[in-house]
PDB file of C-alpha atoms and ligand atoms in Angstrom:
ATOM      1  CA  UNK A 941      -7.045   1.147  19.278  1.00  0.00           C
ATOM      2  CA  UNK A 942      -4.723   3.671  17.672  1.00  0.00           C
ATOM      3  CA  UNK A 943      -4.964   4.772  14.065  1.00  0.00           C
ATOM      4  CA  UNK A 944      -1.903   2.827  12.943  1.00  0.00           C
ATOM      5  CA  UNK A 945      -3.191  -0.388  14.456  1.00  0.00           C
ATOM      6  CA  UNK A 946      -6.639   0.120  12.923  1.00  0.00           C
ATOM      7  CA  UNK A 947      -4.984   0.693   9.561  1.00  0.00           C
ATOM      8  CA  UNK A 948      -2.862  -2.454   9.787  1.00  0.00           C
ATOM      9  CA  UNK A 949      -5.795  -4.578  10.888  1.00  0.00           C
ATOM     10  CA  UNK A 950      -7.886  -3.343   8.010  1.00  0.00           C
ATOM     11  CA  UNK A 951      -5.338  -3.719   5.227  1.00  0.00           C
ATOM     12  CA  UNK A 952      -4.341  -7.146   6.520  1.00  0.00           C
ATOM     13  CA  UNK A 953      -7.950  -8.259   6.547  1.00  0.00           C
ATOM     14  CA  UNK A 954      -8.300  -7.141   2.943  1.00  0.00           C
ATOM     15  CA  UNK A 955      -5.050  -8.763   1.909  1.00  0.00           C
ATOM     16  CA  UNK A 956      -3.713  -5.374   0.882  1.00  0.00           C
ATOM     17  CA  UNK A 957      -0.785  -4.929   3.195  1.00  0.00           C
ATOM     18  CA  UNK A 958       1.986  -3.013   1.437  1.00  0.00           C
ATOM     19  CA  UNK A 959       5.743  -3.154   1.844  1.00  0.00           C
ATOM     20  CA  UNK A 960       7.069  -0.135   3.740  1.00  0.00           C
ATOM     21  CA  UNK A 961       5.565   1.804   6.628  1.00  0.00           C
ATOM     22  CA  UNK A 962       6.606   4.353   9.203  1.00  0.00           C
ATOM     23  CA  UNK A 963       4.906   4.046  12.579  1.00  0.00           C
ATOM     24  CA  UNK A 964       5.221   7.253  14.531  1.00  0.00           C
ATOM     25  CA  UNK A 965       4.433   8.007  18.189  1.00  0.00           C
ATOM     26  CA  UNK A 966       5.498  10.384  20.949  1.00  0.00           C
ATOM     27  CA  UNK A 967       7.410   7.580  22.592  1.00  0.00           C
ATOM     28  CA  UNK A 968       9.662   5.071  20.903  1.00  0.00           C
ATOM     29  CA  UNK A 969       8.095   2.257  22.911  1.00  0.00           C
ATOM     30  CA  UNK A 970       4.595   3.046  21.657  1.00  0.00           C
ATOM     31  CA  UNK A 971       5.799   3.213  18.061  1.00  0.00           C
ATOM     32  CA  UNK A 972       7.670  -0.068  18.430  1.00  0.00           C
ATOM     33  CA  UNK A 973       4.741  -1.804  20.079  1.00  0.00           C
ATOM     34  CA  UNK A 974       2.489  -0.998  17.132  1.00  0.00           C
ATOM     35  CA  UNK A 975       5.178  -1.952  14.615  1.00  0.00           C
ATOM     36  CA  UNK A 976       5.502  -5.290  16.395  1.00  0.00           C
ATOM     37  CA  UNK A 977       1.764  -5.806  16.245  1.00  0.00           C
ATOM     38  CA  UNK A 978       1.831  -5.037  12.508  1.00  0.00           C
ATOM     39  CA  UNK A 979       4.551  -7.653  12.060  1.00  0.00           C
ATOM     40  CA  UNK A 980       2.535 -10.204  13.998  1.00  0.00           C
ATOM     41  CA  UNK A 981      -0.591  -9.418  11.952  1.00  0.00           C
ATOM     42  CA  UNK A 982       1.318  -9.736   8.691  1.00  0.00           C
ATOM     43  CA  UNK A 983       2.541 -13.225   9.544  1.00  0.00           C
ATOM     44  CA  UNK A 984      -0.426 -14.536  11.520  1.00  0.00           C
ATOM     45  CA  UNK A 985      -2.069 -17.491   9.811  1.00  0.00           C
ATOM     46  CA  UNK A 986      -5.478 -15.947  10.435  1.00  0.00           C
ATOM     47  CA  UNK A 987      -4.457 -12.347   9.797  1.00  0.00           C
ATOM     48  CA  UNK A 988      -5.702 -11.301  13.216  1.00  0.00           C
ATOM     49  CA  UNK A 989      -2.636 -11.563  15.460  1.00  0.00           C
ATOM     50  CA  UNK A 990      -4.518 -14.433  17.106  1.00  0.00           C
ATOM     51  CA  UNK A 991      -1.743 -15.330  19.508  1.00  0.00           C
ATOM     52  CA  UNK A 992      -2.270 -19.048  19.068  1.00  0.00           C
ATOM     53  CA  UNK A 993      -1.235 -19.996  15.522  1.00  0.00           C
ATOM     54  CA  UNK A 994       2.224 -21.328  14.699  1.00  0.00           C
ATOM     55  CA  UNK A 995       3.429 -17.901  13.583  1.00  0.00           C
ATOM     56  CA  UNK A 996       2.037 -15.964  16.548  1.00  0.00           C
ATOM     57  CA  UNK A 997       3.465 -18.474  19.024  1.00  0.00           C
ATOM     58  CA  UNK A 998       6.898 -18.244  17.416  1.00  0.00           C
ATOM     59  CA  UNK A 999       6.727 -14.457  17.452  1.00  0.00           C
ATOM     60  CA  UNK A1000       5.549 -14.161  21.039  1.00  0.00           C
ATOM     61  CA  UNK A1001       8.280 -16.502  22.208  1.00  0.00           C
ATOM     62  CA  UNK A1002      10.844 -14.300  20.469  1.00  0.00           C
ATOM     63  CA  UNK A1003      11.820 -16.983  17.960  1.00  0.00           C
ATOM     64  CA  UNK A1004      10.139 -16.046  14.713  1.00  0.00           C
ATOM     65  CA  UNK A1005      12.497 -16.885  11.866  1.00  0.00           C
ATOM     66  CA  UNK A1006      10.860 -14.435   9.459  1.00  0.00           C
ATOM     67  CA  UNK A1007      10.334 -11.430  11.706  1.00  0.00           C
ATOM     68  CA  UNK A1008      13.629  -9.652  12.181  1.00  0.00           C
ATOM     69  CA  UNK A1009      14.143  -6.755  14.581  1.00  0.00           C
ATOM     70  CA  UNK A1010      17.189  -4.693  13.693  1.00  0.00           C
ATOM     71  CA  UNK A1011      19.733  -4.050  16.426  1.00  0.00           C
ATOM     72  CA  UNK A1012      22.610  -1.610  16.735  1.00  0.00           C
ATOM     73  CA  UNK A1013      25.737  -1.519  18.838  1.00  0.00           C
ATOM     74  CA  UNK A1014      26.142   2.231  19.177  1.00  0.00           C
ATOM     75  CA  UNK A1015      23.838   5.184  19.536  1.00  0.00           C
ATOM     76  CA  UNK A1016      23.368   5.336  15.758  1.00  0.00           C
ATOM     77  CA  UNK A1017      22.791   2.546  13.270  1.00  0.00           C
ATOM     78  CA  UNK A1018      25.909   1.914  11.244  1.00  0.00           C
ATOM     79  CA  UNK A1019      25.746   1.483   7.492  1.00  0.00           C
ATOM     80  CA  UNK A1020      27.079  -2.052   7.908  1.00  0.00           C
ATOM     81  CA  UNK A1021      24.373  -2.845  10.435  1.00  0.00           C
ATOM     82  CA  UNK A1022      21.475  -1.857   8.190  1.00  0.00           C
ATOM     83  CA  UNK A1023      23.143  -3.451   5.194  1.00  0.00           C
ATOM     84  CA  UNK A1024      23.689  -6.826   6.881  1.00  0.00           C
ATOM     85  CA  UNK A1025      20.442  -6.986   8.806  1.00  0.00           C
ATOM     86  CA  UNK A1026      18.107  -5.512   6.206  1.00  0.00           C
ATOM     87  CA  UNK A1027      19.406  -4.655   2.734  1.00  0.00           C
ATOM     88  CA  UNK A1028      21.158  -7.961   2.137  1.00  0.00           C
ATOM     89  CA  UNK A1029      19.115 -10.165   4.414  1.00  0.00           C
ATOM     90  CA  UNK A1030      15.858  -9.249   2.698  1.00  0.00           C
ATOM     91  CA  UNK A1031      17.174 -10.715  -0.547  1.00  0.00           C
ATOM     92  CA  UNK A1032      17.074 -14.161   1.078  1.00  0.00           C
ATOM     93  CA  UNK A1033      13.622 -15.652   0.779  1.00  0.00           C
ATOM     94  CA  UNK A1034      11.510 -16.277   3.897  1.00  0.00           C
ATOM     95  CA  UNK A1035      12.530 -19.266   5.916  1.00  0.00           C
ATOM     96  CA  UNK A1036       9.163 -20.810   6.663  1.00  0.00           C
ATOM     97  CA  UNK A1037       6.454 -18.153   6.350  1.00  0.00           C
ATOM     98  CA  UNK A1038       4.961 -16.215   3.462  1.00  0.00           C
ATOM     99  CA  UNK A1039       6.609 -12.930   4.286  1.00  0.00           C
ATOM    100  CA  UNK A1040       9.823 -11.599   5.635  1.00  0.00           C
ATOM    101  CA  UNK A1041       9.234  -8.758   8.043  1.00  0.00           C
ATOM    102  CA  UNK A1042      11.754  -6.223   9.315  1.00  0.00           C
ATOM    103  CA  UNK A1043      11.216  -4.003  12.327  1.00  0.00           C
ATOM    104  CA  UNK A1044      13.523  -1.034  12.685  1.00  0.00           C
ATOM    105  CA  UNK A1045      13.146   0.515  16.165  1.00  0.00           C
ATOM    106  CA  UNK A1046      14.122   4.150  16.792  1.00  0.00           C
ATOM    107  CA  UNK A1047      14.519   4.817  13.081  1.00  0.00           C
ATOM    108  CA  UNK A1048      15.612   8.373  13.869  1.00  0.00           C
ATOM    109  CA  UNK A1049      18.902   6.849  14.973  1.00  0.00           C
ATOM    110  CA  UNK A1050      19.857   6.249  11.372  1.00  0.00           C
ATOM    111  CA  UNK A1051      22.273   8.857  10.150  1.00  0.00           C
ATOM    112  CA  UNK A1052      22.244  10.037   6.555  1.00  0.00           C
ATOM    113  CA  UNK A1053      24.583   7.250   5.335  1.00  0.00           C
ATOM    114  CA  UNK A1054      22.439   4.504   6.904  1.00  0.00           C
ATOM    115  CA  UNK A1055      19.289   6.093   5.495  1.00  0.00           C
ATOM    116  CA  UNK A1056      20.809   6.249   2.051  1.00  0.00           C
ATOM    117  CA  UNK A1057      21.838   2.620   2.394  1.00  0.00           C
ATOM    118  CA  UNK A1058      18.227   1.454   2.806  1.00  0.00           C
ATOM    119  CA  UNK A1059      16.726   3.763   0.189  1.00  0.00           C
ATOM    120  CA  UNK A1060      16.744   1.334  -2.680  1.00  0.00           C
ATOM    121  CA  UNK A1061      15.364  -1.469  -0.499  1.00  0.00           C
ATOM    122  CA  UNK A1062      12.497   0.770   0.571  1.00  0.00           C
ATOM    123  CA  UNK A1063      11.810   1.605  -3.014  1.00  0.00           C
ATOM    124  CA  UNK A1064      11.916  -1.895  -4.412  1.00  0.00           C
ATOM    125  CA  UNK A1065      11.474  -4.450  -1.656  1.00  0.00           C
ATOM    126  CA  UNK A1066      10.994  -8.051  -2.785  1.00  0.00           C
ATOM    127  CA  UNK A1067       7.407  -9.138  -3.097  1.00  0.00           C
ATOM    128  CA  UNK A1068       7.560 -10.990   0.238  1.00  0.00           C
ATOM    129  CA  UNK A1069       9.218  -8.086   2.079  1.00  0.00           C
ATOM    130  CA  UNK A1070       7.632  -5.876   4.719  1.00  0.00           C
ATOM    131  CA  UNK A1071       9.641  -3.108   6.373  1.00  0.00           C
ATOM    132  CA  UNK A1072       8.344  -1.352   9.470  1.00  0.00           C
ATOM    133  CA  UNK A1073      10.177   1.702  10.720  1.00  0.00           C
ATOM    134  CA  UNK A1074       9.239   2.859  14.232  1.00  0.00           C
ATOM    135  CA  UNK A1075      10.131   6.349  15.354  1.00  0.00           C
ATOM    136  CA  UNK A1076       9.457   9.135  17.827  1.00  0.00           C
ATOM    137  CA  UNK A1077      10.924  11.713  15.462  1.00  0.00           C
ATOM    138  CA  UNK A1078      10.214  11.532  11.784  1.00  0.00           C
ATOM    139  CA  UNK A1079      11.976  14.868  11.250  1.00  0.00           C
ATOM    140  CA  UNK A1080      15.282  13.059  11.552  1.00  0.00           C
ATOM    141  CA  UNK A1081      14.460  11.120   8.417  1.00  0.00           C
ATOM    142  CA  UNK A1082      15.338  12.307   4.929  1.00  0.00           C
ATOM    143  CA  UNK A1083      12.485  13.403   2.674  1.00  0.00           C
ATOM    144  CA  UNK A1084      13.619  10.753   0.182  1.00  0.00           C
ATOM    145  CA  UNK A1085      13.122   8.092   2.864  1.00  0.00           C
ATOM    146  CA  UNK A1086       9.790   9.492   4.040  1.00  0.00           C
ATOM    147  CA  UNK A1087       8.439   9.656   0.505  1.00  0.00           C
ATOM    148  CA  UNK A1088       8.830   5.888   0.218  1.00  0.00           C
ATOM    149  CA  UNK A1089       6.881   5.129   3.375  1.00  0.00           C
ATOM    150  CA  UNK A1090       3.234   5.150   4.281  1.00  0.00           C
ATOM    151  CA  UNK A1091       3.163   7.134   7.526  1.00  0.00           C
ATOM    152  CA  UNK A1092       0.933   6.100  10.387  1.00  0.00           C
ATOM    153  CA  UNK A1093       0.312   7.589  13.801  1.00  0.00           C
ATOM    154  CA  UNK A1094       0.259   5.289  16.807  1.00  0.00           C
ATOM    155  CA  UNK A1095      -0.811   7.918  19.365  1.00  0.00           C
ATOM    156  CA  UNK A1096      -4.103   9.139  17.974  1.00  0.00           C
ATOM    157  CA  UNK A1097      -7.029   6.951  18.826  1.00  0.00           C
ATOM    158  CA  UNK A1098      -9.014   5.605  15.936  1.00  0.00           C
ATOM    159  CA  UNK A1099     -12.431   7.033  16.794  1.00  0.00           C
ATOM    160  CA  UNK A1100     -13.903   3.606  16.361  1.00  0.00           C
ATOM    161  CA  UNK A1101     -12.342   0.351  15.450  1.00  0.00           C
ATOM    162  CA  UNK A1102     -13.861   0.530  12.028  1.00  0.00           C
ATOM    163  CA  UNK A1103     -12.938   4.130  11.390  1.00  0.00           C
ATOM    164  CA  UNK A1104     -10.184   3.373   8.931  1.00  0.00           C
ATOM    165  CA  UNK A1105     -12.266   0.717   7.226  1.00  0.00           C
ATOM    166  CA  UNK A1106     -15.124   3.166   6.862  1.00  0.00           C
ATOM    167  CA  UNK A1107     -12.809   5.786   5.416  1.00  0.00           C
ATOM    168  CA  UNK A1108     -11.444   3.233   3.001  1.00  0.00           C
ATOM    169  CA  UNK A1109     -14.938   2.246   1.998  1.00  0.00           C
ATOM    170  CA  UNK A1110     -15.890   5.879   1.491  1.00  0.00           C
ATOM    171  CA  UNK A1111     -12.787   6.434  -0.603  1.00  0.00           C
ATOM    172  CA  UNK A1112     -13.487   3.336  -2.656  1.00  0.00           C
ATOM    173  CA  UNK A1113     -17.043   4.426  -3.294  1.00  0.00           C
ATOM    174  CA  UNK A1114     -15.904   7.850  -4.441  1.00  0.00           C
ATOM    175  CA  UNK A1115     -13.495   6.249  -6.841  1.00  0.00           C
ATOM    176  CA  UNK A1116     -16.020   3.733  -8.169  1.00  0.00           C
ATOM    177  CA  UNK A1117     -18.551   6.451  -8.718  1.00  0.00           C
ATOM    178  CA  UNK A1118     -16.097   8.278 -10.986  1.00  0.00           C
ATOM    179  CA  UNK A1119     -15.031   5.059 -12.707  1.00  0.00           C
ATOM    180  CA  UNK A1120     -18.653   4.301 -13.463  1.00  0.00           C
ATOM    181  CA  UNK A1121     -18.835   7.399 -15.640  1.00  0.00           C
ATOM    182  CA  UNK A1122     -15.237   7.620 -16.749  1.00  0.00           C
ATOM    183  CA  UNK A1123     -16.402   8.352 -20.310  1.00  0.00           C
ATOM    184  CA  UNK A1124     -17.704  11.727 -19.157  1.00  0.00           C
ATOM    185  CA  UNK A1125     -15.925  12.682 -15.932  1.00  0.00           C
ATOM    186  CA  UNK A1126     -13.870  15.842 -16.350  1.00  0.00           C
ATOM    187  CA  UNK A1127     -10.352  16.444 -15.114  1.00  0.00           C
ATOM    188  CA  UNK A1128     -11.557  18.710 -12.324  1.00  0.00           C
ATOM    189  CA  UNK A1129     -13.681  15.855 -11.006  1.00  0.00           C
ATOM    190  CA  UNK A1130     -10.641  13.596 -10.906  1.00  0.00           C
ATOM    191  CA  UNK A1131      -8.659  16.296  -9.122  1.00  0.00           C
ATOM    192  CA  UNK A1132     -11.479  16.700  -6.599  1.00  0.00           C
ATOM    193  CA  UNK A1133     -11.458  12.938  -6.171  1.00  0.00           C
ATOM    194  CA  UNK A1134      -7.780  13.072  -5.251  1.00  0.00           C
ATOM    195  CA  UNK A1135      -8.487  15.730  -2.623  1.00  0.00           C
ATOM    196  CA  UNK A1136     -11.314  13.686  -1.164  1.00  0.00           C
ATOM    197  CA  UNK A1137      -9.256  10.517  -1.047  1.00  0.00           C
ATOM    198  CA  UNK A1138      -6.667  12.421   0.919  1.00  0.00           C
ATOM    199  CA  UNK A1139      -9.359  13.423   3.401  1.00  0.00           C
ATOM    200  CA  UNK A1140     -10.449   9.796   3.586  1.00  0.00           C
ATOM    201  CA  UNK A1141      -6.902   8.883   4.548  1.00  0.00           C
ATOM    202  CA  UNK A1142      -6.546   6.692   1.480  1.00  0.00           C
ATOM    203  CA  UNK A1143      -2.965   6.723   0.160  1.00  0.00           C
ATOM    204  CA  UNK A1144      -2.636   7.312  -3.573  1.00  0.00           C
ATOM    205  CA  UNK A1145      -1.134   3.822  -4.028  1.00  0.00           C
ATOM    206  CA  UNK A1146      -4.235   2.242  -2.569  1.00  0.00           C
ATOM    207  CA  UNK A1147      -6.479   4.407  -4.705  1.00  0.00           C
ATOM    208  CA  UNK A1148      -4.655   3.137  -7.765  1.00  0.00           C
ATOM    209  CA  UNK A1149      -5.194  -0.414  -6.541  1.00  0.00           C
ATOM    210  CA  UNK A1150      -8.913   0.233  -6.875  1.00  0.00           C
ATOM    211  CA  UNK A1151      -8.363   1.262 -10.476  1.00  0.00           C
ATOM    212  CA  UNK A1152      -6.305  -1.876 -11.007  1.00  0.00           C
ATOM    213  CA  UNK A1153      -9.065  -4.079  -9.653  1.00  0.00           C
ATOM    214  CA  UNK A1154     -11.538  -2.441 -12.002  1.00  0.00           C
ATOM    215  CA  UNK A1155      -9.212  -3.362 -14.883  1.00  0.00           C
ATOM    216  CA  UNK A1156      -9.139  -6.940 -13.675  1.00  0.00           C
ATOM    217  CA  UNK A1157     -12.925  -6.900 -13.724  1.00  0.00           C
ATOM    218  CA  UNK A1158     -12.744  -5.665 -17.295  1.00  0.00           C
ATOM    219  CA  UNK A1159     -10.545  -8.628 -18.196  1.00  0.00           C
ATOM    220  CA  UNK A1160     -12.934 -11.008 -16.475  1.00  0.00           C
ATOM    221  CA  UNK A1161     -15.857  -9.512 -18.352  1.00  0.00           C
ATOM    222  CA  UNK A1162     -13.979  -9.775 -21.628  1.00  0.00           C
ATOM    223  CA  UNK A1163     -13.482 -13.456 -20.931  1.00  0.00           C
ATOM    224  CA  UNK A1164     -17.241 -13.774 -20.587  1.00  0.00           C
ATOM    225  CA  UNK A1165     -17.376 -13.878 -16.805  1.00  0.00           C
ATOM    226  CA  UNK A1166     -20.608 -12.883 -15.198  1.00  0.00           C
ATOM    227  CA  UNK A1167     -19.600 -13.091 -11.560  1.00  0.00           C
ATOM    228  CA  UNK A1168     -16.595 -12.961  -9.253  1.00  0.00           C
ATOM    229  CA  UNK A1169     -16.084  -9.290 -10.001  1.00  0.00           C
ATOM    230  CA  UNK A1170     -14.222  -7.189  -7.452  1.00  0.00           C
ATOM    231  CA  UNK A1171     -16.841  -4.528  -7.962  1.00  0.00           C
ATOM    232  CA  UNK A1172     -20.206  -6.120  -8.721  1.00  0.00           C
ATOM    233  CA  UNK A1173     -21.820  -2.695  -8.434  1.00  0.00           C
ATOM    234  CA  UNK A1174     -20.073  -1.782 -11.703  1.00  0.00           C
ATOM    235  CA  UNK A1175     -20.734  -5.119 -13.404  1.00  0.00           C
ATOM    236  CA  UNK A1176     -23.179  -3.833 -16.036  1.00  0.00           C
ATOM    237  CA  UNK A1177     -20.937  -0.939 -16.918  1.00  0.00           C
ATOM    238  CA  UNK A1178     -17.901  -3.213 -17.050  1.00  0.00           C
ATOM    239  CA  UNK A1179     -19.615  -5.742 -19.287  1.00  0.00           C
ATOM    240  CA  UNK A1180     -20.755  -2.961 -21.595  1.00  0.00           C
ATOM    241  CA  UNK A1181     -17.205  -1.688 -21.947  1.00  0.00           C
ATOM    242  CA  UNK A1182     -15.772  -5.159 -22.384  1.00  0.00           C
ATOM    243  CA  UNK A1183     -18.138  -5.672 -25.307  1.00  0.00           C
ATOM    244  CA  UNK A1184     -16.601  -2.920 -27.439  1.00  0.00           C
ATOM    245  CA  UNK A1185     -13.061  -2.461 -26.116  1.00  0.00           C
ATOM    246  CA  UNK A1186     -10.436  -4.443 -28.050  1.00  0.00           C
ATOM    247  CA  UNK A1187      -7.500  -6.016 -26.219  1.00  0.00           C
ATOM    248  CA  UNK A1188      -5.184  -3.191 -27.228  1.00  0.00           C
ATOM    249  CA  UNK A1189      -7.466  -0.679 -25.511  1.00  0.00           C
ATOM    250  CA  UNK A1190      -7.253  -2.646 -22.282  1.00  0.00           C
ATOM    251  CA  UNK A1191      -3.494  -2.820 -22.700  1.00  0.00           C
ATOM    252  CA  UNK A1192      -3.470   0.979 -23.029  1.00  0.00           C
ATOM    253  CA  UNK A1193      -5.435   1.278 -19.804  1.00  0.00           C
ATOM    254  CA  UNK A1194      -2.885  -0.923 -18.030  1.00  0.00           C
ATOM    255  CA  UNK A1195      -0.126   1.289 -19.362  1.00  0.00           C
ATOM    256  CA  UNK A1196      -1.907   4.376 -18.078  1.00  0.00           C
ATOM    257  CA  UNK A1197      -2.186   2.738 -14.663  1.00  0.00           C
ATOM    258  CA  UNK A1198       1.493   1.745 -14.667  1.00  0.00           C
ATOM    259  CA  UNK A1199       2.443   5.318 -15.546  1.00  0.00           C
ATOM    260  CA  UNK A1200       0.262   6.663 -12.721  1.00  0.00           C
ATOM    261  CA  UNK A1201       1.835   4.228 -10.263  1.00  0.00           C
ATOM    262  CA  UNK A1202       5.309   5.278 -11.323  1.00  0.00           C
ATOM    263  CA  UNK A1203       4.384   8.940 -10.871  1.00  0.00           C
ATOM    264  CA  UNK A1204       3.018   8.308  -7.395  1.00  0.00           C
ATOM    265  CA  UNK A1205       6.125   6.352  -6.502  1.00  0.00           C
ATOM    266  CA  UNK A1206       8.362   9.200  -7.572  1.00  0.00           C
ATOM    267  CA  UNK A1207       6.310  11.456  -5.316  1.00  0.00           C
ATOM    268  CA  UNK A1208       4.117  13.043  -7.967  1.00  0.00           C
ATOM    269  CA  UNK A1209       1.213  15.219  -6.890  1.00  0.00           C
ATOM    270  CA  UNK A1210      -1.759  12.817  -6.494  1.00  0.00           C
ATOM    271  CA  UNK A1211      -4.208  15.353  -7.951  1.00  0.00           C
ATOM    272  CA  UNK A1212      -2.155  15.670 -11.121  1.00  0.00           C
ATOM    273  CA  UNK A1213      -1.602  11.922 -11.315  1.00  0.00           C
ATOM    274  CA  UNK A1214      -5.327  11.180 -11.037  1.00  0.00           C
ATOM    275  CA  UNK A1215      -6.207  13.983 -13.464  1.00  0.00           C
ATOM    276  CA  UNK A1216      -3.906  12.476 -16.054  1.00  0.00           C
ATOM    277  CA  UNK A1217      -5.199   8.989 -15.413  1.00  0.00           C
ATOM    278  CA  UNK A1218      -8.775  10.195 -15.725  1.00  0.00           C
ATOM    279  CA  UNK A1219      -8.029  12.062 -18.930  1.00  0.00           C
ATOM    280  CA  UNK A1220      -6.299   9.080 -20.507  1.00  0.00           C
ATOM    281  CA  UNK A1221      -9.050   6.707 -19.412  1.00  0.00           C
ATOM    282  CA  UNK A1222     -11.713   8.936 -20.920  1.00  0.00           C
ATOM    283  CA  UNK A1223      -9.782   9.237 -24.171  1.00  0.00           C
ATOM    284  CA  UNK A1224      -9.363   5.464 -24.491  1.00  0.00           C
ATOM    285  CA  UNK A1225     -12.969   4.664 -23.593  1.00  0.00           C
ATOM    286  CA  UNK A1226     -14.447   7.193 -26.010  1.00  0.00           C
ATOM    287  CA  UNK A1227     -11.979   6.656 -28.832  1.00  0.00           C
ATOM    288  CA  UNK A1228     -12.780   3.001 -29.225  1.00  0.00           C
ATOM    289  CA  UNK A1229     -16.457   3.514 -28.717  1.00  0.00           C
ATOM    290  CA  UNK A1230     -16.560   5.779 -31.762  1.00  0.00           C
ATOM    291  CA  UNK A1231     -14.702   3.363 -33.990  1.00  0.00           C
TER     292      UNK A1231
HETATM  293 ZN1  LIG B1098      -1.827 -15.919  14.711  1.00  0.00          ZN
END
């Protein structure tokens, strides 16, 4: 199994599939094959690309109404072609499945105008949208396009099937460890966390999702919940914080998260983003504790 496939299987299993990916391989066929598998996984009723559910059968017979493979007439994609088949089409809700998935083969055959035409869609796809670019040459793509995509390699073998899952787990544990002592953790620790997450192969967006889940736990705890936490290992800590943090403090934490997400989206340095988030979190947690 290649790294891209392992990644897609893992995020699908966790229900954390994002919206825009670039699948890269030496050959266009290999990149496309993995992009197609990702599309199948995203729509499969069991999330496993089972091959037997209604969605998989439709896809394998080439008749899936909500998996669209872009085509082009000439050597290069025309602006009109990407506009009709992707930019405008994606605004129409899925026909009969939960998502609407777009596969763009040989993405390097988009010239600058076509790339610019899809920029906004890549940045703000509808909630149900999933865009999969396949390419054998990412260098042909503009930095502005690349910055909006999670890039995955379909040539390198995932050492083991679970490799990506293990890396994710390791990344999550690193993050939770810092969150557990967010009242004390210094900025350099948050910066080091960012570096480690990068080594784990955890994109900054996904790291921030962990933070978001911890905020949801905080809400749950504030409502008196004692179970169903995303992170039961932090339950005591979370309940302790919920006991003294007023609603406005939690609102401030959400704002800090939203700001961090916006910075990541506009290609901010993940170390700086996490440092700032850590600093703000510590300030909020300690400020209200003192009052
Ligand atoms: Zn299926």
